[in-house]
Coordinates of C-alpha atoms in Angstrom, one line a residue:
M15 CA 5.1 25.6 113.9
H16 CA 8.2 27.4 114.0
P17 CA 10.5 27.4 110.9
V18 CA 13.8 25.4 111.3
P19 CA 17.0 27.7 111.3
N20 CA 19.7 26.9 108.7
P21 CA 22.4 25.2 110.4
D22 CA 25.8 27.0 111.0
P23 CA 28.1 25.7 108.7
R24 CA 31.0 26.1 110.9
R25 CA 29.2 23.7 113.4
S26 CA 27.9 21.1 110.9
G27 CA 31.3 20.6 109.5
A28 CA 30.4 21.6 105.9
L29 CA 33.5 23.6 105.7
P30 CA 35.8 20.8 106.6
R31 CA 34.0 18.7 104.0
I32 CA 34.7 21.2 101.4
A33 CA 38.3 21.5 102.3
R34 CA 38.5 17.8 102.3
F35 CA 37.0 17.7 98.7
F36 CA 39.3 20.4 97.2
V37 CA 42.4 18.6 98.7
A38 CA 41.2 15.4 97.2
L39 CA 40.9 17.1 93.6
L40 CA 44.4 18.8 94.1
L41 CA 45.9 15.7 94.8
A42 CA 44.3 13.8 92.1
A43 CA 45.5 16.6 89.7
L44 CA 49.1 16.3 90.9
A45 CA 48.9 12.6 90.6
T46 CA 48.2 12.8 86.9
L47 CA 51.2 15.1 86.2
P48 CA 53.9 13.8 84.1
P49 CA 57.0 13.1 86.0
A50 CA 60.1 15.1 85.9
Q51 CA 62.6 14.6 83.2
A52 CA 65.1 12.1 83.9
E53 CA 68.6 13.0 83.7
T54 CA 70.7 10.3 82.4
R55 CA 74.4 10.8 81.5
A56 CA 77.5 8.9 80.4
W57 CA 81.2 9.4 80.6
L58 CA 84.4 7.4 80.2
D59 CA 86.8 7.4 83.0
R60 CA 89.8 8.5 80.4
A61 CA 89.9 9.8 76.9
T62 CA 93.2 7.9 75.7
V63 CA 94.1 4.2 76.1
A64 CA 96.3 1.8 74.3
V65 CA 95.3 -1.3 72.1
G66 CA 94.4 -4.1 74.6
E67 CA 94.0 -1.6 77.4
A68 CA 90.8 -1.6 79.2
V69 CA 88.6 1.9 79.7
T70 CA 85.5 1.9 82.1
L71 CA 82.2 3.6 80.6
N72 CA 80.0 4.9 83.4
I73 CA 76.3 5.7 83.0
E74 CA 74.3 7.5 85.9
T75 CA 70.4 7.7 85.9
D76 CA 67.7 8.5 88.2
Q77 CA 65.2 6.1 86.2
P78 CA 64.2 3.3 88.6
G79 CA 64.1 -0.2 87.2
V80 CA 66.1 0.3 84.2
A81 CA 69.5 -0.9 82.7
P82 CA 71.6 0.2 79.9
D83 CA 71.6 -2.1 76.4
Y84 CA 75.3 -2.6 75.8
T85 CA 74.8 -4.3 72.6
P86 CA 75.7 -1.2 69.9
L87 CA 79.3 -1.7 71.7
Q88 CA 80.2 -5.2 70.7
A89 CA 81.4 -4.3 67.2
D90 CA 84.3 -2.2 68.5
F91 CA 85.0 -3.3 72.0
T92 CA 85.2 -6.6 74.2
L93 CA 82.8 -6.2 76.9
G94 CA 83.6 -7.1 80.5
E95 CA 81.2 -8.0 83.3
P96 CA 78.8 -5.0 83.9
Y97 CA 78.1 -3.9 87.3
R98 CA 75.6 -1.5 89.2
S99 CA 75.8 0.4 92.4
A100 CA 73.7 3.1 94.3
G101 CA 74.9 6.3 93.4
S102 CA 74.2 9.8 95.2
G103 CA 70.8 11.3 95.6
G104 CA 68.9 8.2 94.7
D105 CA 70.4 7.6 91.4
T106 CA 71.8 4.4 90.1
L107 CA 75.5 4.1 88.7
F108 CA 76.1 1.4 85.9
G109 CA 79.6 0.4 84.7
I110 CA 81.1 -1.6 82.3
A111 CA 84.9 -2.4 81.1
L112 CA 85.6 -2.0 77.4
T113 CA 88.7 -3.4 75.7
P114 CA 89.1 -1.8 72.2
R115 CA 89.7 -3.9 69.5
R116 CA 91.5 -1.5 67.0
G117 CA 93.6 1.7 67.3
G118 CA 92.5 5.3 66.2
V119 CA 89.4 7.4 67.1
V120 CA 86.6 4.9 68.2
E121 CA 83.0 6.4 68.3
L122 CA 81.0 5.1 71.1
P123 CA 77.3 5.3 69.9
A124 CA 74.5 6.4 72.2
L125 CA 73.1 3.8 74.4
R126 CA 69.5 3.3 75.5
V127 CA 68.6 3.5 79.1
G128 CA 64.9 3.1 79.9
A129 CA 63.2 6.1 78.2
E130 CA 66.4 7.9 77.7
S131 CA 69.7 7.7 75.6
T132 CA 73.3 8.5 76.5
A133 CA 75.2 11.1 74.4
P134 CA 77.8 9.5 71.9
Q135 CA 81.3 9.4 73.2
R136 CA 84.6 9.4 71.6
L137 CA 87.9 7.4 72.6
Q138 CA 91.4 7.8 71.2
V139 CA 93.3 4.3 71.1
S140 CA 96.9 4.5 70.7
A141 CA 99.5 2.0 69.7
A142 CA 100.2 -0.8 72.4
P143 CA 103.3 -0.3 74.5
V144 CA 106.4 -1.9 72.8
P145 CA 108.0 -4.5 75.0
R146 CA 111.6 -4.5 75.7
G147 CA 112.6 -7.8 77.2
D148 CA 111.3 -9.4 80.4
V149 CA 110.7 -6.2 82.2
F150 CA 109.8 -2.5 80.9
V151 CA 108.5 0.7 82.4
E152 CA 105.7 3.0 81.0
S153 CA 104.7 6.3 82.4
R154 CA 101.7 8.5 81.2
V155 CA 100.1 11.9 82.0
D156 CA 96.3 12.9 81.5
E157 CA 97.3 16.2 80.2
A158 CA 100.5 17.1 78.2
S159 CA 99.9 21.0 78.4
P160 CA 98.4 21.7 81.8
Y161 CA 97.8 25.1 83.2
V162 CA 99.8 26.5 86.4
Q163 CA 98.4 24.9 89.4
Q164 CA 96.3 22.4 87.5
S165 CA 96.1 19.0 88.8
V166 CA 97.6 16.3 86.5
G167 CA 97.3 12.7 86.7
L168 CA 100.4 10.5 86.4
T169 CA 100.3 7.0 86.1
V170 CA 103.4 4.6 86.1
R171 CA 102.9 1.0 84.9
L172 CA 105.8 -1.7 85.4
Y173 CA 105.3 -4.7 83.0
Y174 CA 107.2 -7.9 84.0
A175 CA 107.1 -11.3 82.4
T176 CA 109.1 -13.0 85.0
P177 CA 108.6 -13.7 88.7
L178 CA 110.2 -11.0 90.9
L179 CA 112.2 -11.8 94.2
S180 CA 112.6 -8.0 95.0
G181 CA 112.5 -4.6 93.3
E182 CA 112.0 -0.8 93.8
L183 CA 109.9 1.4 91.6
V184 CA 111.0 5.1 91.9
Q185 CA 109.4 8.2 90.3
D186 CA 111.3 11.4 91.3
A187 CA 109.4 14.9 91.7
P188 CA 110.4 17.2 88.6
D189 CA 111.9 20.8 89.5
G190 CA 109.1 23.2 89.7
A191 CA 106.2 21.1 90.4
S192 CA 104.8 19.0 93.3
L193 CA 104.3 15.2 93.2
Q194 CA 102.0 13.2 95.7
R195 CA 101.5 9.3 95.3
I196 CA 97.8 8.6 95.4
G197 CA 96.1 5.3 96.7
D198 CA 97.5 2.0 96.7
D199 CA 99.4 -0.1 93.8
V200 CA 96.9 -1.8 91.4
Q201 CA 98.2 -5.4 90.0
S202 CA 96.8 -6.7 86.8
S203 CA 97.8 -8.8 83.6
R204 CA 97.8 -8.0 80.1
E205 CA 99.1 -9.5 76.7
V206 CA 101.4 -7.2 74.9
N207 CA 102.3 -8.4 71.2
G208 CA 101.7 -12.2 72.2
R209 CA 103.4 -12.3 75.4
R210 CA 101.6 -12.1 78.9
Y211 CA 102.9 -9.7 81.3
R212 CA 102.1 -8.8 85.1
V213 CA 101.4 -5.2 85.5
L214 CA 101.9 -3.0 88.4
E215 CA 100.3 0.4 88.3
R216 CA 101.1 3.3 90.6
R217 CA 99.2 6.6 90.4
Y218 CA 100.5 10.1 91.2
L219 CA 99.1 13.6 91.4
L220 CA 101.3 16.3 89.8
V221 CA 100.8 20.0 90.2
P222 CA 102.9 22.4 88.2
E223 CA 103.8 25.5 90.2
R224 CA 105.3 27.6 87.3
S225 CA 104.7 28.1 83.6
G226 CA 107.2 26.8 80.8
E227 CA 108.6 23.8 80.0
L228 CA 108.5 21.1 82.9
P229 CA 111.0 18.0 82.2
L230 CA 109.6 14.8 84.0
P231 CA 112.2 12.6 85.3
P232 CA 111.8 9.0 83.9
A233 CA 110.3 6.3 86.2
R234 CA 113.0 3.8 87.3
F235 CA 113.0 0.0 88.5
R236 CA 115.7 -2.1 89.7
G237 CA 115.2 -5.5 91.0
Q238 CA 116.0 -9.0 91.0
G239 CA 114.1 -11.8 89.1
A240 CA 113.7 -15.4 89.8
G241 CA 116.3 -17.5 87.6
G242 CA 116.0 -20.7 86.1
F243 CA 117.2 -24.3 87.3
F244 CA 121.0 -23.6 86.3
E245 CA 121.1 -20.2 87.6
D246 CA 120.0 -21.1 91.0
F247 CA 122.4 -24.2 91.0
F248 CA 125.6 -22.1 90.0
G249 CA 124.8 -19.2 92.2
G250 CA 124.0 -16.8 89.2
S251 CA 121.8 -13.9 89.9
R252 CA 119.2 -12.3 87.6
E253 CA 119.4 -8.4 87.8
L254 CA 116.6 -6.7 86.1
A255 CA 116.7 -2.8 85.3
A256 CA 114.3 -0.5 83.1
E257 CA 113.2 3.0 83.0
S258 CA 110.5 4.9 81.1
A259 CA 111.0 7.2 78.3
A260 CA 111.8 10.8 79.2
Q261 CA 109.0 13.3 78.5
A262 CA 108.4 17.2 79.1
L263 CA 105.0 19.0 80.0
Q264 CA 104.5 22.5 78.4
V265 CA 102.9 24.2 81.2
R266 CA 100.7 27.4 80.3
A267 CA 100.5 30.3 82.5
Q268 CA 97.3 31.6 84.1
P269 CA 95.6 33.7 81.5
D270 CA 94.8 37.5 81.9
G271 CA 91.4 38.1 83.4
A272 CA 90.9 34.5 84.5
P273 CA 88.3 34.1 87.3
Q274 CA 89.4 34.3 90.8
P275 CA 90.1 32.2 92.7
W276 CA 92.0 30.5 90.0
L277 CA 90.3 27.1 89.4
P278 CA 91.5 25.2 86.2
L279 CA 89.3 22.0 85.7
R280 CA 88.3 19.9 83.0
G281 CA 84.6 19.6 84.0
L282 CA 82.3 21.0 86.8
R283 CA 78.8 20.0 87.5
L284 CA 76.4 21.3 90.0
R285 CA 73.0 19.9 90.9
Y286 CA 70.5 19.7 93.7
L287 CA 70.5 16.5 95.8
S288 CA 67.6 17.7 97.8
T289 CA 65.3 20.8 97.9
P290 CA 62.4 21.6 100.3
S291 CA 58.9 20.3 99.6
Q292 CA 57.2 22.2 102.1
A293 CA 58.0 25.2 104.5
R294 CA 56.5 27.0 107.2
A295 CA 57.8 30.0 109.3
G296 CA 60.1 29.5 111.8
E297 CA 60.8 26.0 110.9
A298 CA 64.0 24.8 109.2
V299 CA 64.3 23.5 105.8
D300 CA 67.0 21.4 104.1
V301 CA 69.0 22.4 100.4
V302 CA 71.7 20.0 99.7
V303 CA 74.0 20.8 96.6
E304 CA 76.5 18.6 95.1
A305 CA 79.6 19.7 93.2
V306 CA 81.5 17.0 91.0
A307 CA 84.8 18.5 89.7
E308 CA 87.0 16.8 87.0
G309 CA 90.5 17.4 87.8
A310 CA 90.7 18.9 91.2
T311 CA 91.5 17.9 94.8
A312 CA 89.8 19.0 98.0
A313 CA 92.5 21.4 98.8
Q314 CA 92.3 23.4 95.4
F315 CA 88.4 23.3 95.5
P316 CA 86.7 26.5 97.0
E317 CA 83.8 26.2 99.4
I318 CA 80.4 26.0 97.9
P319 CA 79.1 29.5 99.0
A320 CA 76.1 29.7 101.4
P321 CA 72.9 31.4 99.8
Q322 CA 72.1 35.0 101.1
V323 CA 68.2 34.8 101.5
A324 CA 66.4 37.9 102.3
G325 CA 63.9 37.1 105.0
A326 CA 65.5 34.0 106.3
Q327 CA 68.3 32.8 108.3
V328 CA 70.9 30.1 106.5
F329 CA 72.9 27.8 108.7
A330 CA 75.8 26.2 106.6
E331 CA 77.2 22.7 107.5
R332 CA 80.8 21.8 106.8
A333 CA 81.3 20.2 103.2
E334 CA 81.6 16.6 102.7
S335 CA 84.5 15.7 100.1
T336 CA 85.2 12.3 98.2
E337 CA 88.4 12.3 96.2
R338 CA 89.0 9.4 93.6
F339 CA 91.4 9.0 91.1
I340 CA 89.8 7.0 88.0
D341 CA 92.2 5.7 85.8
G342 CA 94.8 8.4 85.6
S343 CA 92.5 11.5 86.5
P344 CA 91.6 13.1 89.8
Q345 CA 87.8 13.7 90.6
L346 CA 86.4 15.6 93.3
T347 CA 82.7 15.1 94.8
V348 CA 81.8 17.8 97.3
V349 CA 78.4 17.8 99.1
R350 CA 77.2 20.6 101.3
R351 CA 73.9 21.0 103.3
F352 CA 72.3 24.4 104.1
S353 CA 69.5 24.8 106.6
V354 CA 66.8 27.8 105.6
V355 CA 64.8 28.9 108.6
P356 CA 62.1 31.2 107.0
L357 CA 61.5 34.0 109.3
Q358 CA 57.7 35.1 108.0
A359 CA 55.1 33.6 105.7
G360 CA 55.2 34.7 101.9
A361 CA 57.3 34.0 98.9
L362 CA 60.6 33.2 99.6
R363 CA 63.4 33.1 97.1
V364 CA 66.7 30.8 97.7
P365 CA 69.4 32.1 95.2
G366 CA 71.4 29.2 93.9
P367 CA 75.1 28.6 94.1
R368 CA 77.4 30.1 91.5
L369 CA 81.1 28.8 91.1
D370 CA 83.5 30.7 88.4
W371 CA 86.1 28.2 86.8
W372 CA 88.4 27.7 83.8
D373 CA 87.9 25.3 81.3
T374 CA 91.3 23.7 80.5
A375 CA 89.8 21.9 77.4
S376 CA 88.5 25.0 75.5
G377 CA 90.7 27.6 77.4
S378 CA 87.8 29.7 78.4
A379 CA 86.0 31.3 81.5
R380 CA 83.0 29.2 82.6
V381 CA 80.4 29.3 85.2
A382 CA 78.4 26.8 86.9
M383 CA 75.3 27.5 88.6
L384 CA 72.0 26.4 89.8
P385 CA 68.6 28.1 89.3
E386 CA 67.0 30.0 92.6
L387 CA 64.4 28.2 94.4
R388 CA 60.9 29.7 94.7
L389 CA 59.3 28.8 97.9
D390 CA 55.7 29.5 99.3
V391 CA 56.1 29.6 103.1
A392 CA 53.1 29.0 105.1
A393 CA 52.3 31.2 108.5
A394 CA 53.5 29.5 111.8
G395 CA 50.9 27.1 113.1
V396 CA 48.6 27.3 110.1
A397 CA 50.0 24.5 107.8
G398 CA 49.7 21.8 110.6
D399 CA 46.3 23.0 111.9
A400 CA 44.3 23.0 108.5
G401 CA 46.2 20.2 107.1
Q402 CA 47.5 22.2 104.2
A403 CA 50.6 21.1 102.5
A404 CA 52.7 24.0 101.4
V405 CA 53.4 24.7 97.7
P406 CA 56.6 22.8 96.7
A407 CA 59.8 24.5 95.8
Q408 CA 59.8 25.3 91.8
V409 CA 63.2 24.1 90.7
P410 CA 64.1 25.1 87.2
P411 CA 66.4 23.0 85.2
A412 CA 70.0 23.5 86.1
T413 CA 71.9 26.1 83.9
G414 CA 75.3 24.8 85.1
A415 CA 77.7 23.1 82.6
P416 CA 77.8 19.4 83.1
L417 CA 80.9 17.6 82.9
S418 CA 80.0 16.7 79.4
D419 CA 78.8 20.3 78.5
A420 CA 75.7 18.8 76.9
G421 CA 73.0 21.0 75.4
A422 CA 70.4 23.0 77.1
P423 CA 67.6 20.9 79.1
A424 CA 64.5 19.5 77.1
P425 CA 61.6 22.0 77.3
M426 CA 58.1 20.8 78.8
Q427 CA 56.1 18.6 76.7
P428 CA 53.1 20.5 75.3
A429 CA 50.6 17.7 76.7
A430 CA 51.8 18.6 80.3
R431 CA 50.6 22.2 80.1
P432 CA 46.8 21.8 80.5
W433 CA 47.6 19.6 83.8
A434 CA 49.7 22.4 85.1
W435 CA 47.2 25.0 84.8
L436 CA 44.4 22.8 86.3
A437 CA 46.6 22.2 89.2
L438 CA 47.2 25.7 89.5
V439 CA 43.3 26.5 89.5
F440 CA 42.7 23.5 92.2
A441 CA 45.7 25.2 94.3
L442 CA 43.9 28.8 94.2
L443 CA 40.4 27.2 95.0
W444 CA 42.0 25.6 98.0
L445 CA 43.7 28.6 99.2
A446 CA 40.6 30.5 98.7
T447 CA 38.9 27.8 100.8
L448 CA 41.6 28.1 103.5
A449 CA 41.2 32.0 103.9
W450 CA 37.3 31.6 104.0
L451 CA 37.9 28.9 106.8
L452 CA 40.4 30.9 108.8
W453 CA 38.0 34.0 108.5
S454 CA 35.3 32.2 109.9
R455 CA 37.0 30.8 112.6
R456 CA 38.4 34.1 113.7
R457 CA 41.7 32.5 114.4
P458 CA 43.9 34.2 116.6
A459 CA 47.1 36.2 115.3
S460 CA 49.6 34.2 113.2
G461 CA 52.8 32.6 115.0
A462 CA 54.9 35.4 113.6
V463 CA 52.9 38.2 115.4
A464 CA 52.8 36.1 118.5
M465 CA 56.7 35.5 118.5
A466 CA 57.1 39.4 118.0
G467 CA 55.0 39.9 120.9
A468 CA 56.9 37.3 123.0
V469 CA 60.2 38.9 122.0
D470 CA 58.7 42.5 123.1
A471 CA 57.5 41.1 126.4
V472 CA 61.0 39.6 127.1
R473 CA 62.8 42.8 126.0
A474 CA 60.3 44.4 128.8
G475 CA 61.4 42.2 131.5
A476 CA 58.9 39.5 131.5
R477 CA 60.2 36.1 132.3
P478 CA 60.5 33.9 129.0
V479 CA 58.2 31.0 128.7
V480 CA 58.7 27.6 127.1
A481 CA 57.1 28.8 123.7
D482 CA 59.5 31.7 123.5
L483 CA 62.4 29.2 124.0
R484 CA 61.0 26.8 121.2
R485 CA 60.8 29.5 118.7
A486 CA 64.3 30.7 119.3
L487 CA 65.7 27.0 118.9
D488 CA 63.4 27.0 115.5
A489 CA 64.2 30.5 114.1
G490 CA 66.6 32.2 116.4
S491 CA 70.6 31.9 116.8
F492 CA 72.2 30.0 119.5
D493 CA 72.9 33.1 121.5
D494 CA 69.2 34.0 121.4
A495 CA 68.6 30.4 122.9
V496 CA 71.2 31.0 125.3
S497 CA 69.9 34.4 126.6
L498 CA 66.5 33.0 127.0
L499 CA 67.5 30.2 129.2
R500 CA 69.6 32.6 131.2
R501 CA 66.4 34.6 131.8
M502 CA 64.3 31.5 132.6
A503 CA 66.6 30.5 135.3
A504 CA 65.6 31.7 138.7
P505 CA 67.7 33.7 139.7
E506 CA 68.9 34.7 136.2
A507 CA 71.9 32.8 135.4
A508 CA 75.2 35.0 134.3
D509 CA 76.3 33.0 131.2
L510 CA 76.2 29.7 129.5
D511 CA 78.4 27.9 131.8
E512 CA 76.0 28.6 134.8
V513 CA 73.3 27.5 132.8
L514 CA 75.2 24.1 132.5
A515 CA 75.9 24.0 136.1
R516 CA 72.1 24.7 137.2
L517 CA 70.4 22.3 134.6
D518 CA 69.5 18.9 136.2
D519 CA 69.0 16.8 132.9
P520 CA 72.1 15.5 131.4
V521 CA 70.7 15.4 128.0
Q522 CA 70.0 19.0 127.9
R523 CA 73.6 19.8 129.1
D524 CA 75.0 17.4 126.5
A525 CA 72.9 19.2 123.7
L526 CA 74.0 22.4 124.7
Q527 CA 77.8 21.4 124.8
A528 CA 77.4 19.6 121.4
M529 CA 75.9 22.9 119.7
R530 CA 78.8 25.2 121.4
R531 CA 81.5 22.7 120.0
A532 CA 79.9 22.4 116.5
L533 CA 79.7 26.3 116.3
W534 CA 82.8 27.3 117.9
A535 CA 85.3 24.6 117.8
G536 CA 84.1 23.1 114.6
E537 CA 83.1 19.4 115.9
G538 CA 80.1 18.1 114.6
Q539 CA 77.3 19.3 112.4
P540 CA 75.6 22.4 113.5
A541 CA 72.3 21.4 112.1
A542 CA 72.3 18.0 113.9
A543 CA 73.3 19.9 117.1
R544 CA 70.2 22.0 116.5
A545 CA 67.9 19.2 116.3
A546 CA 69.2 17.8 119.3
L547 CA 68.4 21.1 121.3
R548 CA 64.8 21.2 120.0
T549 CA 64.4 17.7 121.1
A550 CA 66.0 18.0 124.5
F551 CA 64.1 21.3 125.6
R552 CA 60.7 20.5 123.8
D553 CA 59.4 20.7 127.6
G554 CA 61.4 23.3 128.6
P555 CA 64.6 23.4 130.8
R556 CA 64.8 21.2 134.0
W557 CA 66.5 22.9 136.6
R558 CA 68.3 21.6 139.6
A559 CA 66.3 21.9 143.1
A560 CA 67.4 25.2 145.1
M561 CA 70.0 24.1 147.7
P562 CA 68.3 24.7 151.3
A563 CA 69.9 27.6 153.2
T564 CA 72.7 26.2 155.9
V565 CA 71.8 26.3 159.5
A566 CA 74.7 27.3 161.6
P567 CA 75.6 24.3 163.9
L568 CA 76.8 26.7 167.1
P569 CA 75.4 29.7 168.4
P570 CA 77.2 33.0 167.9
L571 CA 80.2 33.7 169.9
Y572 CA 78.8 37.1 171.0
P573 CA 74.9 37.1 171.2
P574 CA 73.3 40.3 170.0
R575 CA 72.3 42.8 172.4

């Protein structure tokens, strides 16, 4: 009897079973890790209000299924109807209108939101406006001592206790500053010293252009009110006129040694809205950054810089800006997306963005920045074949100053560290198993080496193939892709216009035109155009059929000898 030989583990499927076992252990360990620390913050839409005037408390959290407890606010405020809406990046935004019951400095206590608590807030409540007859005007700035080129919110309110037939509310621009009206008029009603007034609120953006005293002209109202029965019967008119109190701003000069470009703000916060969870050489991953600037407009805010990544190409899309005027103060939200294409496998470091700005509240230079992303990039063609998920990007807590300039982020809980080490051990075991599997199967050269060979072949004069075009669309530039398309045409095309003329598929022609417009005309998003190119040319270019040679309809005039 012959001895039974040991089965080859590569044929019996033992290695795939081992791989699946370690994958299951790794996923189980990662599933037991505690969730990331939730970020919950609260802010008031303005720091100063009058007695009887409402202020909005905003609360933003990324905890699902929770709601703030507003009970501690009932002692000092009359609460309005709370609301909630979906914020950016999957967060939830809560809001509630608060009307202070007394003047002076009112402290807002910390509020419980799920497993987190908001930071305490402080509100300055001034005396109510003094009514002057049936109509009066009030103007207020959100900063009485701004810096040069700092955005100042100016709010003008018209109070009237009698119906108006006509009227005009005018706010002249001061000398040495620009004045721009923002948004539409807002109407409400308010009780002042026991009398009910209708209120028309108009908002402006004031930007001082030089330092020194800046007199602000009073806001003026001229109109006609509805008279009583006897006034209408005898033809009497009821002319109304009012103007706000004169005031002057003390504009501060730009400090020596201030960061450039000059960016005076009341607050600036940066955060990642999206970071890559896996990466592979030659394939693009997205990094999305959000900046929230309090006291700026889109025209004043600099561009969020694109990261300079060694070993990768970075394609930056056009930033999306949202301007809001929240009860007297401008606020800007900027979102910018970057597509990072790793060129090779290994460790990849993506530097975080950095913005220098001037804190107008503290009068000091500040820096808002995000930590770098650390990513392990798998080789091209490896992660998809072996079913291995790339190691997620490690995102340390952001070090940029938030709007509230709160303290440092909370450290990791001690109970979470053993699980983190266990997950690391399982990851190392899985990588060792993968290396064994690759060695036993004697896999061909990696995608990066194959791509280099293809490039060398193209340079040597060989006609490119569809695989070369796919790699160029994933990791190369648009010029590289166009160069390959020109060489793939038979005969070779002279330029992009000839490529477009000889392509038979209208989808492919439209994708090339969209990419050209996105890069050179600023129309559309380059990342979306690149994705459309990959889809259109997945199976290679489709050329028009060659035109048959024309046949001369008549014999030659002079037959050949």
